[in-house]
Amino acid sequence: MADMEEQDLIAAGSASIYDEDGGFKSEFLDKVKAALAAGDAEGVIELAGALHESDLGALLVALDSDQRLRLVELMGPHFDFAALTEIDANIRDEILEELPNRAVAEGVRELESDDAVTLLEDLEPEDQAEILGALPPIDRAQLQRSLDYPEHSAGRLMQTTFVTAPPYWTAGQAIDVMRDADEADLPDSFFEIFIVDPAHRLLGTLFLDTLLRARSTTLLQDIMSSDRRRVEVTEDQEDVARVFERYNLVSVAVVDEGERLVGVITIDDVVDVIQEEADANLKALGGVSESEELSDTVWWTTKSRFVWLFVNLITAFVASAVLGLFEGSLQKMVALAVLAPIVASQGGNAATQTMTVVVRALATRELSHSNATRVLWREIFVGALNGAAFGVLTGVVAGYWFGLAGIGVVIALAMLTNLVAGALGGILIPRILDHFDIDPAVSSSAFVTTVTDVVGYGSFLGIATLWFSLG
Amino acid sequence: MADMEEQDLIAAGSASIYDEDGGFKSEFLDKVKAALAAGDAEGVIELAGALHESDLGALLVALDSDQRLRLVELMGPHFDFAALTEIDANIRDEILEELPNRAVAEGVRELESDDAVTLLEDLEPEDQAEILGALPPIDRAQLQRSLDYPEHSAGRLMQTTFVTAPPYWTAGQAIDVMRDADEADLPDSFFEIFIVDPAHRLLGTLFLDTLLRARSTTLLQDIMSSDRRRVEVTEDQEDVARVFERYNLVSVAVVDEGERLVGVITIDDVVDVIQEEADANLKALGGVSESEELSDTVWWTTKSRFVWLFVNLITAFVASAVLGLFEGSLQKMVALAVLAPIVASQGGNAATQTMTVVVRALATRELSHSNATRVLWREIFVGALNGAAFGVLTGVVAGYWFGLAGIGVVIALAMLTNLVAGALGGILIPRILDHFDIDPAVSSSAFVTTVTDVVGYGSFLGIATLWFSLG
């Protein structure tokens, strides 16, 4: 019987609405759409009312844009605004802009402060002001303070409701106080309490499991953790994420310049930051803006990708200009025109391998001056070894193809040269950009492939011109 | 005064040993190295004994390989083996292999079960057996069971010590039992307790903050969470990570086929999985093996990168063969040889943009059949628009360069063709690979650039041959 009930509970939850690919089952989606089309509020609430905020967010994304607004309106107070924090910013802002500000304010009231900030931070200043104006004064002041911190700072990420206690309380006292506290004064969920002095300066932290295990007469100051990691409220969210990763934290206290406790950041928000950062790295290396989303319009996407392609076009013309220098040689021996792209392409790929490893290692701080020289030499050796291997391979094939041993020798030498150049470019360019505080993920690959195109064409045609006396 | 003490505490912690770039300060590193060289155990313990396991791990990485072993030996029982879980697998395995198995067993005894599994899983079977044999029977049985689960499964990730309670206990009873429990029977830290039936089947979970807030006479079954998310012990770690991300979890229960509770996975282990996955994606797109580390040897790195470069060499020859088809045209008009790489390169870059977005969206499940058609059309339109823009741009420049308007028209048409082909290739190839359960991140880019090289050279030289009647 117990088993049956469990199965039912899972079935009523998220398991049943998704298919194997992680998309919504079409029958579920069809039912929701039908209820929306019929304006059947009860039906919509029955289908979507019990969904976890993340599932509700996923449902919004799966709907067409007019159906999204309809869903929010029909669900009324049953719509959990936290769902909007789980979806991409384009869709969120579209929904929020079309909803009346009063409805948004109602929804925001129910949220934790960090979720409320996520909802409000991208809105037009007038809308933001109107929504804040409709909130109770304390909430308004708290949110306003969070919104005043710089974008991507710890202050935007933190929750401003947390539990504090003075160091001279006993464990039993602390438990009693929490038991009698008003629900509204406590966060929805918390893992630790913060021990502060009368000026609200952070003295230590205490995990709930430590509190539970302590005798009731033990003083909090005797069991609190004195190794009190904290972050400053203005610190960048990526640095915050680094602290969480490095020290396997679940939550961290946020303090202002005066060491006063102002908030707490929990791991779930940091997981999003880590994902965003990895995403940004990947997209940057692929030549895509880090803010590009699947929901962007054709026009926006075209413009944003144009910039990167334009940079590449210039580098492609530079490479072509190198080919142009050897027009005479190409005229005399057309095989060179056929083979030259192989040298350039192989160098470009080898350099991309090196660059990928280096960019990632710079992002995760694995590459620092203590191992930089070792890594540089490793890359040069790898480039030389693979350059030699592919030089021989390509040389033999090219020699047979054009029935000319000389061309095999020339391409082999050019290949070796270009793979070593690629290794050098792949490691030095990101490091130099990083040194000047330019994001190496965004800008390395155009420079790196310019190096391998120029060196590839130049060395192959240069050596060929000398070897066959084509000059 | 309080402030002074705090500063000192931070200074004694991690803040003082790192410089601004996140590497160790050289004076700290020099002191450690000097103490190691002098065999000064006390000095080493003074410098490194109080470090957080992550900092101790970072210190190991920063040392030379013979110094690493020396540090572990000199620190003796003061060395926290958890540090070894924080460093890359090459360095960990090197240290563990050189240490006597008895010393490793001593260290493993002090660890949480999930950390112990991380240490043991890559060791030689004989070493593993010997270390397990030196452990107390209960620890040994637990570890052996975890090691029996498949690699990358929830079973390898989970911790096997957790806190359970029957549903009919009161909140007060639960707190009393935890307070009186033997330290060794409780995990080092925990956030929730699991409510199980007599057969150890999971009935619900209860966060500690809920427990603390409850009246002491409340029954656990009345406050436990019935929305009990759990994962199966054989589930893949990436699916586990997806559940954590989607539902913002801090920990999750792991159950076997009989719904019996066998372990708990906490977010800190999942953060590592998320990082690894993002890393794997990025490296795969860059043509690097996902297991490549900065600490790999030249020889290993060369071999592993060779494979990818070899695939690329074949595709480069295919592209060259297309050029070879038009040898006659190239002979008659060498300008074509100079310009052809521009068309191919621009198409390759546009296709890489599309592919990057698609591969990432497939990995995060943002792309599913519900939005696939919309995304396909978006990419085609973006390709056509940028193709037209760059067609005109390149056409004008090329026409002026070679003083021949016709060549501008030809390159413009080829550019448009190739950017649309790139968009199609960039989206369809990853989706087809994904459909056949081949990791699109690993294998897409070779196929995609083959498409843009072949279409780029083929369309440009084909159109040129017709336009100028070069055939």
mmCIF file with all atom_site columns, C-alpha atoms in Angstrom, chain B residues 31 166 220 225 335 425:
data_model
loop_
_atom_site.group_PDB
_atom_site.id
_atom_site.type_symbol
_atom_site.label_atom_id
_atom_site.label_alt_id
_atom_site.label_comp_id
_atom_site.label_asym_id
_atom_site.label_entity_id
_atom_site.label_seq_id
_atom_site.pdbx_PDB_ins_code
_atom_site.Cartn_x
_atom_site.Cartn_y
_atom_site.Cartn_z
_atom_site.occupancy
_atom_site.B_iso_or_equiv
_atom_site.pdbx_formal_charge
_atom_site.auth_seq_id
_atom_site.auth_comp_id
_atom_site.auth_asym_id
_atom_site.auth_atom_id
_atom_site.pdbx_PDB_model_num
ATOM 1 C CA . LYS B 1 31  ? 58.914 28.183 2.935   1.00 0.00 ? 31  LYS B CA 1
ATOM 2 C CA . PRO B 1 166 ? 10.572 6.280  11.523  1.00 0.00 ? 166 PRO B CA 1
ATOM 3 C CA . LEU B 1 220 ? 7.597  13.478 11.755  1.00 0.00 ? 220 LEU B CA 1
ATOM 4 C CA . SER B 1 225 ? 7.979  16.495 2.652   1.00 0.00 ? 225 SER B CA 1
ATOM 5 C CA . ALA B 1 335 ? 42.594 34.793 -58.512 1.00 0.00 ? 335 ALA B CA 1
ATOM 6 C CA . GLY B 1 425 ? 24.931 21.659 -41.406 1.00 0.00 ? 425 GLY B CA 1
#
